[in-house]
Amino acid sequence: MYSTLYKKNQAHEDGIWSVAWRRSEKGNVENIVTGSVDDLVKCWTWNSREDTLSHRWDLEGHQLGVISVDINQAGTVAASSSLDSFIRLWDIESGTQLKSIEGGAVDIWTLSFSPDDRFIASGSHSGHVNIFGVDSGKKEGTLETRGKFVMSIAYSPDGKQMVTGAIDGIVHLFDLATGKLIKTLKGHAMPIRSLTFSPDCKLLATASDDGSIKIYDVQHANLAGTLPGHGSWVLSVDFSPDNAHFASSSSDKTVKVWDAGSRQCIYTFNEHTDQVWSVKFNDGGSKIVSVADDKSIIIYGCPV
C-alpha cells in the first residue's frame, strides 16, 4: 500500500529546493536535511515508530538560496551548496558548521558526496565538475565535460563512475579512476535537473524539463526507454535501494513511483500544491520524502 504518512506545512519560510535522507551510524537516527530559498538548511529527525518528523536544527550561514543538500553515507555530515558560491559542511549531531568552502562565482551548483565520503563533487556554470576534499576543504580535482552548465550530478554507487546532466540535455559519463570522459549520452533537448544510478549501477535515470524521464543502459551507453507521464518539467528522480523502483517529482505538483523493469508508473501522489523540487527514498526503500515550492515536506509509505 502506498500512503501519505506525514505532511509538514510551512517547514521553511520559502520554497524548498532540495532534500536528503540518511540513517546515521550513530544511534540509528533517521536524519532528513532540507535546503530552501530562505537561505536556511534545516535538520529533521524522522521517528519511524510514530511516523512523525521533529525539527532538530536551523543551520545558518548561507547568504542566498540553498540549491542542493546531501548527507554522507555515514549519516553524520550534511553538505549544502548555495547561490552565494559556498559549500558548507555541517555536523548533524551537534548542528554546527564544520567547514566553509568557497567555490567561485560560477563554480558551485548541485553537489554530491562520493560513496566513500572523502569527496564532494559539484557541477558548475562553466561545464566542468569540481571535486573538493571533505577533510582538506580544498579543490582536489576537475572533470571537463567540454559542454554547457552542469545542472545535475551523481556518483555511481560503486564509486567508479560519475554522470553529469547539462542545461542543453546532454549526459556525460566519466571514469573516475582516470578522470576521462567515457561517453556522451543524448536524448533530452532541455535541461537535466536530476539523475540517479540504479543501486547495481546498470541503469541511469534522468529527469528533464522536456517532461520526460529517460532510462539509459550504462554498460552499453544507450537509451533504453523514455517515460512520459508528467505534465511538466521533471525536477527530481531517485532510485529505490530495492533496485526495482524509482521515484520522480515534477512541476506538475506530483510525485510518481515507477517500476524500473516495466518502465510503468505504478503510483502517483498528488499532495503538493506547487512544483515539487526534490524527492528521495530512505535507506530501506520503505519511505519517500518530497519537498516543494509550497514550503512543505511530505513523507510517503511504500510497500517493500
PDB file of C-alpha atoms in Angstrom:
ATOM      1  CA  MET A   1       0.000   0.000   0.000  1.00  0.00           C
ATOM      2  CA  TYR A   2       1.299   3.403  -0.953  1.00  0.00           C
ATOM      3  CA  SER A   3       0.194   6.049   1.549  1.00  0.00           C
ATOM      4  CA  THR A   4       0.865   9.573   2.752  1.00  0.00           C
ATOM      5  CA  LEU A   5       2.279   9.232   6.257  1.00  0.00           C
ATOM      6  CA  TYR A   6       3.068  12.794   7.260  1.00  0.00           C
ATOM      7  CA  LYS A   7       2.917  16.363   5.981  1.00  0.00           C
ATOM      8  CA  LYS A   8       4.845  19.259   7.495  1.00  0.00           C
ATOM      9  CA  ASN A   9       3.421  22.563   6.270  1.00  0.00           C
ATOM     10  CA  GLN A  10       5.439  25.809   6.466  1.00  0.00           C
ATOM     11  CA  ALA A  11       8.626  23.801   7.049  1.00  0.00           C
ATOM     12  CA  HIS A  12      10.581  26.764   5.627  1.00  0.00           C
ATOM     13  CA  GLU A  13       9.666  30.392   5.001  1.00  0.00           C
ATOM     14  CA  ASP A  14      10.115  29.971   1.236  1.00  0.00           C
ATOM     15  CA  GLY A  15      10.191  27.237  -1.397  1.00  0.00           C
ATOM     16  CA  ILE A  16      12.267  24.141  -0.571  1.00  0.00           C
ATOM     17  CA  TRP A  17      14.669  23.173  -3.349  1.00  0.00           C
ATOM     18  CA  SER A  18      16.444  20.105  -2.015  1.00  0.00           C
ATOM     19  CA  VAL A  19      16.188  17.221   0.425  1.00  0.00           C
ATOM     20  CA  ALA A  20      18.391  14.336   1.617  1.00  0.00           C
ATOM     21  CA  TRP A  21      17.602  11.352   3.873  1.00  0.00           C
ATOM     22  CA  ARG A  22      20.109   9.065   5.574  1.00  0.00           C
ATOM     23  CA  ARG A  23      20.186   6.871   8.658  1.00  0.00           C
ATOM     24  CA  SER A  24      23.018   7.841  10.988  1.00  0.00           C
ATOM     25  CA  GLU A  25      25.516   5.217  12.119  1.00  0.00           C
ATOM     26  CA  LYS A  26      25.452   6.976  15.475  1.00  0.00           C
ATOM     27  CA  GLY A  27      22.333   5.941  17.364  1.00  0.00           C
ATOM     28  CA  ASN A  28      20.489   4.711  14.257  1.00  0.00           C
ATOM     29  CA  VAL A  29      18.764   8.105  13.823  1.00  0.00           C
ATOM     30  CA  GLU A  30      16.849   8.855  10.616  1.00  0.00           C
ATOM     31  CA  ASN A  31      18.160  12.263   9.520  1.00  0.00           C
ATOM     32  CA  ILE A  32      16.417  14.408   6.906  1.00  0.00           C
ATOM     33  CA  VAL A  33      18.073  17.623   5.684  1.00  0.00           C
ATOM     34  CA  THR A  34      16.319  20.318   3.635  1.00  0.00           C
ATOM     35  CA  GLY A  35      17.605  23.386   1.798  1.00  0.00           C
ATOM     36  CA  SER A  36      15.452  26.367   0.898  1.00  0.00           C
ATOM     37  CA  VAL A  37      15.288  29.669  -0.953  1.00  0.00           C
ATOM     38  CA  ASP A  38      15.054  31.203   2.571  1.00  0.00           C
ATOM     39  CA  ASP A  39      18.879  30.675   2.887  1.00  0.00           C
ATOM     40  CA  LEU A  40      18.439  28.037   5.597  1.00  0.00           C
ATOM     41  CA  VAL A  41      19.494  24.416   5.846  1.00  0.00           C
ATOM     42  CA  LYS A  42      17.308  22.543   8.317  1.00  0.00           C
ATOM     43  CA  CYS A  43      17.863  19.194  10.021  1.00  0.00           C
ATOM     44  CA  TRP A  44      14.945  16.977  10.937  1.00  0.00           C
ATOM     45  CA  THR A  45      14.568  13.580  12.624  1.00  0.00           C
ATOM     46  CA  TRP A  46      12.055  11.003  11.390  1.00  0.00           C
ATOM     47  CA  ASN A  47      10.541   8.762  14.066  1.00  0.00           C
ATOM     48  CA  SER A  48       9.532   5.599  12.208  1.00  0.00           C
ATOM     49  CA  ARG A  49       7.662   4.122  15.170  1.00  0.00           C
ATOM     50  CA  GLU A  50       5.328   7.112  15.470  1.00  0.00           C
ATOM     51  CA  ASP A  51       5.572   8.358  11.849  1.00  0.00           C
ATOM     52  CA  THR A  52       6.440  11.888  12.985  1.00  0.00           C
ATOM     53  CA  LEU A  53       9.018  14.453  11.896  1.00  0.00           C
ATOM     54  CA  SER A  54      10.824  16.567  14.522  1.00  0.00           C
ATOM     55  CA  HIS A  55      12.759  19.746  13.798  1.00  0.00           C
ATOM     56  CA  ARG A  56      16.316  19.475  15.048  1.00  0.00           C
ATOM     57  CA  TRP A  57      18.477  22.352  13.788  1.00  0.00           C
ATOM     58  CA  ASP A  58      18.390  25.529  11.737  1.00  0.00           C
ATOM     59  CA  LEU A  59      21.812  25.714  10.080  1.00  0.00           C
ATOM     60  CA  GLU A  60      22.594  29.340   9.301  1.00  0.00           C
ATOM     61  CA  GLY A  61      25.420  30.677   7.165  1.00  0.00           C
ATOM     62  CA  HIS A  62      24.360  30.835   3.537  1.00  0.00           C
ATOM     63  CA  GLN A  63      23.625  34.334   2.230  1.00  0.00           C
ATOM     64  CA  LEU A  64      21.475  33.269  -0.709  1.00  0.00           C
ATOM     65  CA  GLY A  65      19.122  30.406  -1.557  1.00  0.00           C
ATOM     66  CA  VAL A  66      20.277  26.835  -0.877  1.00  0.00           C
ATOM     67  CA  ILE A  67      20.405  24.937  -4.177  1.00  0.00           C
ATOM     68  CA  SER A  68      21.360  21.474  -3.035  1.00  0.00           C
ATOM     69  CA  VAL A  69      21.895  19.332   0.076  1.00  0.00           C
ATOM     70  CA  ASP A  70      23.357  15.879   0.627  1.00  0.00           C
ATOM     71  CA  ILE A  71      24.219  13.630   3.588  1.00  0.00           C
ATOM     72  CA  ASN A  72      27.307  11.423   3.704  1.00  0.00           C
ATOM     73  CA  GLN A  73      26.991   7.617   3.752  1.00  0.00           C
ATOM     74  CA  ALA A  74      27.689   7.546   7.493  1.00  0.00           C
ATOM     75  CA  GLY A  75      24.693   9.827   8.037  1.00  0.00           C
ATOM     76  CA  THR A  76      26.705  12.183  10.237  1.00  0.00           C
ATOM     77  CA  VAL A  77      27.684  15.103   7.974  1.00  0.00           C
ATOM     78  CA  ALA A  78      25.482  17.244   5.737  1.00  0.00           C
ATOM     79  CA  ALA A  79      26.708  19.346   2.810  1.00  0.00           C
ATOM     80  CA  SER A  80      24.909  22.289   1.257  1.00  0.00           C
ATOM     81  CA  SER A  81      25.555  24.454  -1.786  1.00  0.00           C
ATOM     82  CA  SER A  82      24.126  27.895  -2.331  1.00  0.00           C
ATOM     83  CA  LEU A  83      23.739  30.705  -4.826  1.00  0.00           C
ATOM     84  CA  ASP A  84      26.292  32.514  -2.596  1.00  0.00           C
ATOM     85  CA  SER A  85      29.012  30.267  -4.195  1.00  0.00           C
ATOM     86  CA  PHE A  86      29.837  28.478  -0.940  1.00  0.00           C
ATOM     87  CA  ILE A  87      29.658  24.814   0.018  1.00  0.00           C
ATOM     88  CA  ARG A  88      29.160  24.322   3.744  1.00  0.00           C
ATOM     89  CA  LEU A  89      29.686  21.132   5.733  1.00  0.00           C
ATOM     90  CA  TRP A  90      27.632  20.591   8.879  1.00  0.00           C
ATOM     91  CA  ASP A  91      27.855  18.189  11.836  1.00  0.00           C
ATOM     92  CA  ILE A  92      24.325  16.780  12.046  1.00  0.00           C
ATOM     93  CA  GLU A  93      24.774  15.582  15.646  1.00  0.00           C
ATOM     94  CA  SER A  94      25.710  18.997  17.039  1.00  0.00           C
ATOM     95  CA  GLY A  95      24.181  21.323  14.446  1.00  0.00           C
ATOM     96  CA  THR A  96      27.487  23.132  13.943  1.00  0.00           C
ATOM     97  CA  GLN A  97      29.353  24.152  10.794  1.00  0.00           C
ATOM     98  CA  LEU A  98      32.454  22.066  10.128  1.00  0.00           C
ATOM     99  CA  LYS A  99      33.772  23.801   7.007  1.00  0.00           C
ATOM    100  CA  SER A 100      33.041  26.541   4.534  1.00  0.00           C
ATOM    101  CA  ILE A 101      34.386  26.043   1.013  1.00  0.00           C
ATOM    102  CA  GLU A 102      34.392  28.962  -1.399  1.00  0.00           C
ATOM    103  CA  GLY A 103      33.760  27.731  -4.901  1.00  0.00           C
ATOM    104  CA  GLY A 104      33.999  30.853  -7.013  1.00  0.00           C
ATOM    105  CA  ALA A 105      31.235  32.879  -8.616  1.00  0.00           C
ATOM    106  CA  VAL A 106      30.107  30.313 -11.198  1.00  0.00           C
ATOM    107  CA  ASP A 107      31.654  27.129  -9.837  1.00  0.00           C
ATOM    108  CA  ILE A 108      29.011  25.808  -7.453  1.00  0.00           C
ATOM    109  CA  TRP A 109      25.667  24.196  -8.231  1.00  0.00           C
ATOM    110  CA  THR A 110      24.194  20.842  -7.191  1.00  0.00           C
ATOM    111  CA  LEU A 111      26.505  18.675  -5.092  1.00  0.00           C
ATOM    112  CA  SER A 112      27.006  15.058  -4.121  1.00  0.00           C
ATOM    113  CA  PHE A 113      29.145  13.162  -1.619  1.00  0.00           C
ATOM    114  CA  SER A 114      31.309  10.400  -3.082  1.00  0.00           C
ATOM    115  CA  PRO A 115      30.274   6.908  -1.903  1.00  0.00           C
ATOM    116  CA  ASP A 116      33.405   6.704   0.306  1.00  0.00           C
ATOM    117  CA  ASP A 117      32.576  10.113   1.899  1.00  0.00           C
ATOM    118  CA  ARG A 118      36.032  11.510   1.018  1.00  0.00           C
ATOM    119  CA  PHE A 119      34.961  13.965  -1.667  1.00  0.00           C
ATOM    120  CA  ILE A 120      32.184  16.332  -2.654  1.00  0.00           C
ATOM    121  CA  ALA A 121      31.527  16.941  -6.334  1.00  0.00           C
ATOM    122  CA  SER A 122      29.723  19.996  -7.639  1.00  0.00           C
ATOM    123  CA  GLY A 123      28.621  20.988 -11.109  1.00  0.00           C
ATOM    124  CA  SER A 124      29.372  24.449 -12.462  1.00  0.00           C
ATOM    125  CA  HIS A 125      28.132  27.040 -14.937  1.00  0.00           C
ATOM    126  CA  SER A 126      31.333  26.613 -16.957  1.00  0.00           C
ATOM    127  CA  GLY A 127      30.626  22.956 -17.791  1.00  0.00           C
ATOM    128  CA  HIS A 128      33.154  21.305 -15.535  1.00  0.00           C
ATOM    129  CA  VAL A 129      32.813  19.349 -12.304  1.00  0.00           C
ATOM    130  CA  ASN A 130      34.792  20.468  -9.269  1.00  0.00           C
ATOM    131  CA  ILE A 131      35.893  17.820  -6.762  1.00  0.00           C
ATOM    132  CA  PHE A 132      36.537  19.050  -3.221  1.00  0.00           C
ATOM    133  CA  GLY A 133      38.218  17.109  -0.421  1.00  0.00           C
ATOM    134  CA  VAL A 134      35.984  16.721   2.636  1.00  0.00           C
ATOM    135  CA  ASP A 135      38.972  16.761   5.009  1.00  0.00           C
ATOM    136  CA  SER A 136      41.027  19.389   3.195  1.00  0.00           C
ATOM    137  CA  GLY A 137      38.140  21.678   2.237  1.00  0.00           C
ATOM    138  CA  LYS A 138      40.068  22.421  -0.955  1.00  0.00           C
ATOM    139  CA  LYS A 139      39.528  21.731  -4.649  1.00  0.00           C
ATOM    140  CA  GLU A 140      41.354  18.491  -5.442  1.00  0.00           C
ATOM    141  CA  GLY A 141      40.296  17.803  -8.995  1.00  0.00           C
ATOM    142  CA  THR A 142      38.273  18.828 -12.020  1.00  0.00           C
ATOM    143  CA  LEU A 143      36.389  16.826 -14.631  1.00  0.00           C
ATOM    144  CA  GLU A 144      35.899  18.516 -18.000  1.00  0.00           C
ATOM    145  CA  THR A 145      32.629  17.883 -19.832  1.00  0.00           C
ATOM    146  CA  ARG A 146      33.630  20.361 -22.568  1.00  0.00           C
ATOM    147  CA  GLY A 147      29.923  21.163 -22.527  1.00  0.00           C
ATOM    148  CA  LYS A 148      27.399  23.541 -21.053  1.00  0.00           C
ATOM    149  CA  PHE A 149      26.289  24.402 -17.499  1.00  0.00           C
ATOM    150  CA  VAL A 150      26.301  21.188 -15.365  1.00  0.00           C
ATOM    151  CA  MET A 151      22.949  21.241 -13.546  1.00  0.00           C
ATOM    152  CA  SER A 152      22.948  17.746 -12.045  1.00  0.00           C
ATOM    153  CA  ILE A 153      25.493  15.221 -10.880  1.00  0.00           C
ATOM    154  CA  ALA A 154      25.611  11.669  -9.485  1.00  0.00           C
ATOM    155  CA  TYR A 155      28.259   9.171  -8.415  1.00  0.00           C
ATOM    156  CA  SER A 156      27.703   5.516  -9.267  1.00  0.00           C
ATOM    157  CA  PRO A 157      27.125   3.570  -6.012  1.00  0.00           C
ATOM    158  CA  ASP A 158      30.369   1.602  -6.556  1.00  0.00           C
ATOM    159  CA  GLY A 159      32.310   4.878  -6.824  1.00  0.00           C
ATOM    160  CA  LYS A 160      33.783   4.008 -10.219  1.00  0.00           C
ATOM    161  CA  GLN A 161      31.830   6.430 -12.401  1.00  0.00           C
ATOM    162  CA  MET A 162      30.233   9.831 -12.338  1.00  0.00           C
ATOM    163  CA  VAL A 163      27.472  11.174 -14.502  1.00  0.00           C
ATOM    164  CA  THR A 164      26.501  14.784 -15.167  1.00  0.00           C
ATOM    165  CA  GLY A 165      23.421  16.369 -16.713  1.00  0.00           C
ATOM    166  CA  ALA A 166      23.719  19.658 -18.598  1.00  0.00           C
ATOM    167  CA  ILE A 167      21.445  22.575 -19.369  1.00  0.00           C
ATOM    168  CA  ASP A 168      21.311  21.527 -23.042  1.00  0.00           C
ATOM    169  CA  GLY A 169      20.089  17.989 -22.220  1.00  0.00           C
ATOM    170  CA  ILE A 170      23.426  16.204 -22.690  1.00  0.00           C
ATOM    171  CA  VAL A 171      24.601  13.497 -20.250  1.00  0.00           C
ATOM    172  CA  HIS A 172      28.331  12.935 -19.704  1.00  0.00           C
ATOM    173  CA  LEU A 173      29.693   9.710 -18.190  1.00  0.00           C
ATOM    174  CA  PHE A 174      33.143   9.721 -16.551  1.00  0.00           C
ATOM    175  CA  ASP A 175      35.569   7.029 -15.424  1.00  0.00           C
ATOM    176  CA  LEU A 176      36.740   8.272 -12.009  1.00  0.00           C
ATOM    177  CA  ALA A 177      39.912   6.163 -11.956  1.00  0.00           C
ATOM    178  CA  THR A 178      41.266   8.048 -14.981  1.00  0.00           C
ATOM    179  CA  GLY A 179      39.148  11.211 -14.837  1.00  0.00           C
ATOM    180  CA  LYS A 180      38.349  10.629 -18.505  1.00  0.00           C
ATOM    181  CA  LEU A 181      35.043  11.274 -20.252  1.00  0.00           C
ATOM    182  CA  ILE A 182      33.853   7.835 -21.403  1.00  0.00           C
ATOM    183  CA  LYS A 183      30.560   8.572 -23.131  1.00  0.00           C
ATOM    184  CA  THR A 184      28.246  11.379 -24.119  1.00  0.00           C
ATOM    185  CA  LEU A 185      24.585  10.343 -23.996  1.00  0.00           C
ATOM    186  CA  LYS A 186      21.955  12.187 -25.960  1.00  0.00           C
ATOM    187  CA  GLY A 187      18.180  12.017 -25.739  1.00  0.00           C
ATOM    188  CA  HIS A 188      16.974  15.122 -23.951  1.00  0.00           C
ATOM    189  CA  ALA A 189      16.897  18.516 -25.644  1.00  0.00           C
ATOM    190  CA  MET A 190      16.213  20.533 -22.491  1.00  0.00           C
ATOM    191  CA  PRO A 191      17.904  20.922 -19.065  1.00  0.00           C
ATOM    192  CA  ILE A 192      18.525  17.788 -16.991  1.00  0.00           C
ATOM    193  CA  ARG A 193      17.636  18.720 -13.423  1.00  0.00           C
ATOM    194  CA  SER A 194      18.419  15.378 -11.782  1.00  0.00           C
ATOM    195  CA  LEU A 195      19.885  11.943 -12.453  1.00  0.00           C
ATOM    196  CA  THR A 196      20.323   8.751 -10.475  1.00  0.00           C
ATOM    197  CA  PHE A 197      22.087   5.397 -10.896  1.00  0.00           C
ATOM    198  CA  SER A 198      20.338   2.163 -10.000  1.00  0.00           C
ATOM    199  CA  PRO A 199      21.967   0.524  -6.937  1.00  0.00           C
ATOM    200  CA  ASP A 200      23.515  -2.175  -9.171  1.00  0.00           C
ATOM    201  CA  CYS A 201      24.996   0.597 -11.386  1.00  0.00           C
ATOM    202  CA  LYS A 202      23.426  -0.892 -14.534  1.00  0.00           C
ATOM    203  CA  LEU A 203      20.782   1.762 -15.219  1.00  0.00           C
ATOM    204  CA  LEU A 204      20.722   5.537 -15.210  1.00  0.00           C
ATOM    205  CA  ALA A 205      17.513   7.565 -14.890  1.00  0.00           C
ATOM    206  CA  THR A 206      17.425  11.237 -15.934  1.00  0.00           C
ATOM    207  CA  ALA A 207      14.829  13.952 -15.286  1.00  0.00           C
ATOM    208  CA  SER A 208      14.400  16.816 -17.724  1.00  0.00           C
ATOM    209  CA  ASP A 209      12.467  19.993 -18.453  1.00  0.00           C
ATOM    210  CA  ASP A 210      11.170  18.237 -21.587  1.00  0.00           C
ATOM    211  CA  GLY A 211       8.672  16.472 -19.288  1.00  0.00           C
ATOM    212  CA  SER A 212      10.172  13.013 -19.695  1.00  0.00           C
ATOM    213  CA  ILE A 213      12.341  10.594 -17.747  1.00  0.00           C
ATOM    214  CA  LYS A 214      14.872   8.638 -19.756  1.00  0.00           C
ATOM    215  CA  ILE A 215      16.465   5.330 -18.798  1.00  0.00           C
ATOM    216  CA  TYR A 216      19.952   4.546 -20.098  1.00  0.00           C
ATOM    217  CA  ASP A 217      21.811   1.241 -20.115  1.00  0.00           C
ATOM    218  CA  VAL A 218      25.112   2.293 -18.504  1.00  0.00           C
ATOM    219  CA  GLN A 219      27.290  -0.578 -19.769  1.00  0.00           C
ATOM    220  CA  HIS A 220      26.269  -0.150 -23.401  1.00  0.00           C
ATOM    221  CA  ALA A 221      25.726   3.624 -23.063  1.00  0.00           C
ATOM    222  CA  ASN A 222      22.461   3.560 -24.968  1.00  0.00           C
ATOM    223  CA  LEU A 223      18.942   4.828 -24.412  1.00  0.00           C
ATOM    224  CA  ALA A 224      16.784   2.010 -23.020  1.00  0.00           C
ATOM    225  CA  GLY A 225      13.494   3.849 -22.609  1.00  0.00           C
ATOM    226  CA  THR A 226      11.610   7.140 -22.478  1.00  0.00           C
ATOM    227  CA  LEU A 227       8.924   7.552 -19.828  1.00  0.00           C
ATOM    228  CA  PRO A 228       6.256  10.192 -20.416  1.00  0.00           C
ATOM    229  CA  GLY A 229       3.702  10.701 -17.673  1.00  0.00           C
ATOM    230  CA  HIS A 230       4.474  14.001 -16.015  1.00  0.00           C
ATOM    231  CA  GLY A 231       2.600  17.041 -17.288  1.00  0.00           C
ATOM    232  CA  SER A 232       5.506  19.462 -16.972  1.00  0.00           C
ATOM    233  CA  TRP A 233       9.235  19.691 -16.112  1.00  0.00           C
ATOM    234  CA  VAL A 234      10.593  16.647 -14.268  1.00  0.00           C
ATOM    235  CA  LEU A 235      12.699  18.133 -11.478  1.00  0.00           C
ATOM    236  CA  SER A 236      13.996  15.161  -9.497  1.00  0.00           C
ATOM    237  CA  VAL A 237      14.484  11.411  -9.761  1.00  0.00           C
ATOM    238  CA  ASP A 238      15.798   8.883  -7.207  1.00  0.00           C
ATOM    239  CA  PHE A 239      16.255   5.104  -7.351  1.00  0.00           C
ATOM    240  CA  SER A 240      14.959   2.914  -4.549  1.00  0.00           C
ATOM    241  CA  PRO A 241      17.518   0.723  -2.736  1.00  0.00           C
ATOM    242  CA  ASP A 242      15.470  -2.289  -3.940  1.00  0.00           C
ATOM    243  CA  ASN A 243      16.819  -1.667  -7.489  1.00  0.00           C
ATOM    244  CA  ALA A 244      13.314  -2.265  -8.846  1.00  0.00           C
ATOM    245  CA  HIS A 245      11.637   1.135  -8.407  1.00  0.00           C
ATOM    246  CA  PHE A 246      12.399   4.807  -8.695  1.00  0.00           C
ATOM    247  CA  ALA A 247      10.559   7.988  -7.763  1.00  0.00           C
ATOM    248  CA  SER A 248      10.197  11.258  -9.644  1.00  0.00           C
ATOM    249  CA  SER A 249       8.830  14.714  -8.909  1.00  0.00           C
ATOM    250  CA  SER A 250       7.678  17.469 -11.210  1.00  0.00           C
ATOM    251  CA  SER A 251       6.446  20.999 -11.786  1.00  0.00           C
ATOM    252  CA  ASP A 252       3.041  19.335 -12.298  1.00  0.00           C
ATOM    253  CA  LYS A 253       2.921  19.094  -8.440  1.00  0.00           C
ATOM    254  CA  THR A 254       3.042  15.280  -8.395  1.00  0.00           C
ATOM    255  CA  VAL A 255       5.377  12.599  -7.069  1.00  0.00           C
ATOM    256  CA  LYS A 256       5.364   9.361  -9.067  1.00  0.00           C
ATOM    257  CA  VAL A 257       6.712   5.878  -8.345  1.00  0.00           C
ATOM    258  CA  TRP A 258       7.842   3.786 -11.312  1.00  0.00           C
ATOM    259  CA  ASP A 259       8.614   0.122 -11.915  1.00  0.00           C
ATOM    260  CA  ALA A 260      12.141   0.072 -13.359  1.00  0.00           C
ATOM    261  CA  GLY A 261      11.593  -3.223 -15.171  1.00  0.00           C
ATOM    262  CA  SER A 262       8.307  -2.478 -16.937  1.00  0.00           C
ATOM    263  CA  ARG A 263       9.022   1.313 -17.134  1.00  0.00           C
ATOM    264  CA  GLN A 264       5.440   1.907 -15.950  1.00  0.00           C
ATOM    265  CA  CYS A 265       4.178   4.420 -13.395  1.00  0.00           C
ATOM    266  CA  ILE A 266       2.649   2.409 -10.561  1.00  0.00           C
ATOM    267  CA  TYR A 267       1.550   5.196  -8.210  1.00  0.00           C
ATOM    268  CA  THR A 268       1.012   8.970  -8.253  1.00  0.00           C
ATOM    269  CA  PHE A 269       0.890  11.189  -5.154  1.00  0.00           C
ATOM    270  CA  ASN A 270      -0.988  14.487  -5.528  1.00  0.00           C
ATOM    271  CA  GLU A 271      -0.321  16.024  -2.109  1.00  0.00           C
ATOM    272  CA  HIS A 272       1.685  19.153  -3.027  1.00  0.00           C
ATOM    273  CA  THR A 273       0.145  22.430  -4.190  1.00  0.00           C
ATOM    274  CA  ASP A 274       3.180  23.721  -6.108  1.00  0.00           C
ATOM    275  CA  GLN A 275       6.125  22.339  -8.075  1.00  0.00           C
ATOM    276  CA  VAL A 276       7.987  19.518  -6.323  1.00  0.00           C
ATOM    277  CA  TRP A 277      11.718  20.209  -6.473  1.00  0.00           C
ATOM    278  CA  SER A 278      13.217  17.136  -4.854  1.00  0.00           C
ATOM    279  CA  VAL A 279      12.363  13.539  -3.951  1.00  0.00           C
ATOM    280  CA  LYS A 280      14.404  10.914  -2.063  1.00  0.00           C
ATOM    281  CA  PHE A 281      13.991   7.366  -0.750  1.00  0.00           C
ATOM    282  CA  ASN A 282      15.107   6.432   2.745  1.00  0.00           C
ATOM    283  CA  ASP A 283      17.887   3.839   3.154  1.00  0.00           C
ATOM    284  CA  GLY A 284      15.426   0.944   3.403  1.00  0.00           C
ATOM    285  CA  GLY A 285      13.291   1.964   0.434  1.00  0.00           C
ATOM    286  CA  SER A 286      10.149   1.892   2.605  1.00  0.00           C
ATOM    287  CA  LYS A 287       9.630   5.678   2.619  1.00  0.00           C
ATOM    288  CA  ILE A 288       9.885   8.619   0.219  1.00  0.00           C
ATOM    289  CA  VAL A 289      10.316  12.271   1.160  1.00  0.00           C
ATOM    290  CA  SER A 290       9.422  15.186  -1.132  1.00  0.00           C
ATOM    291  CA  VAL A 291       9.846  18.964  -0.854  1.00  0.00           C
ATOM    292  CA  ALA A 292       8.264  21.712  -2.906  1.00  0.00           C
ATOM    293  CA  ASP A 293       7.703  25.389  -3.580  1.00  0.00           C
ATOM    294  CA  ASP A 294       4.642  25.120  -1.295  1.00  0.00           C
ATOM    295  CA  LYS A 295       7.154  25.090   1.643  1.00  0.00           C
ATOM    296  CA  SER A 296       6.049  21.627   2.780  1.00  0.00           C
ATOM    297  CA  ILE A 297       7.828  18.338   3.499  1.00  0.00           C
ATOM    298  CA  ILE A 298       5.797  15.188   2.810  1.00  0.00           C
ATOM    299  CA  ILE A 299       6.673  11.611   3.812  1.00  0.00           C
ATOM    300  CA  TYR A 300       5.092   8.671   1.969  1.00  0.00           C
ATOM    301  CA  GLY A 301       4.996   4.976   2.785  1.00  0.00           C
ATOM    302  CA  CYS A 302       5.927   2.385   0.144  1.00  0.00           C
ATOM    303  CA  PRO A 303       5.287  -1.359   0.126  1.00  0.00           C
ATOM    304  CA  VAL A 304       8.567  -3.262   0.491  1.00  0.00           C
TER     305      VAL A 304
END
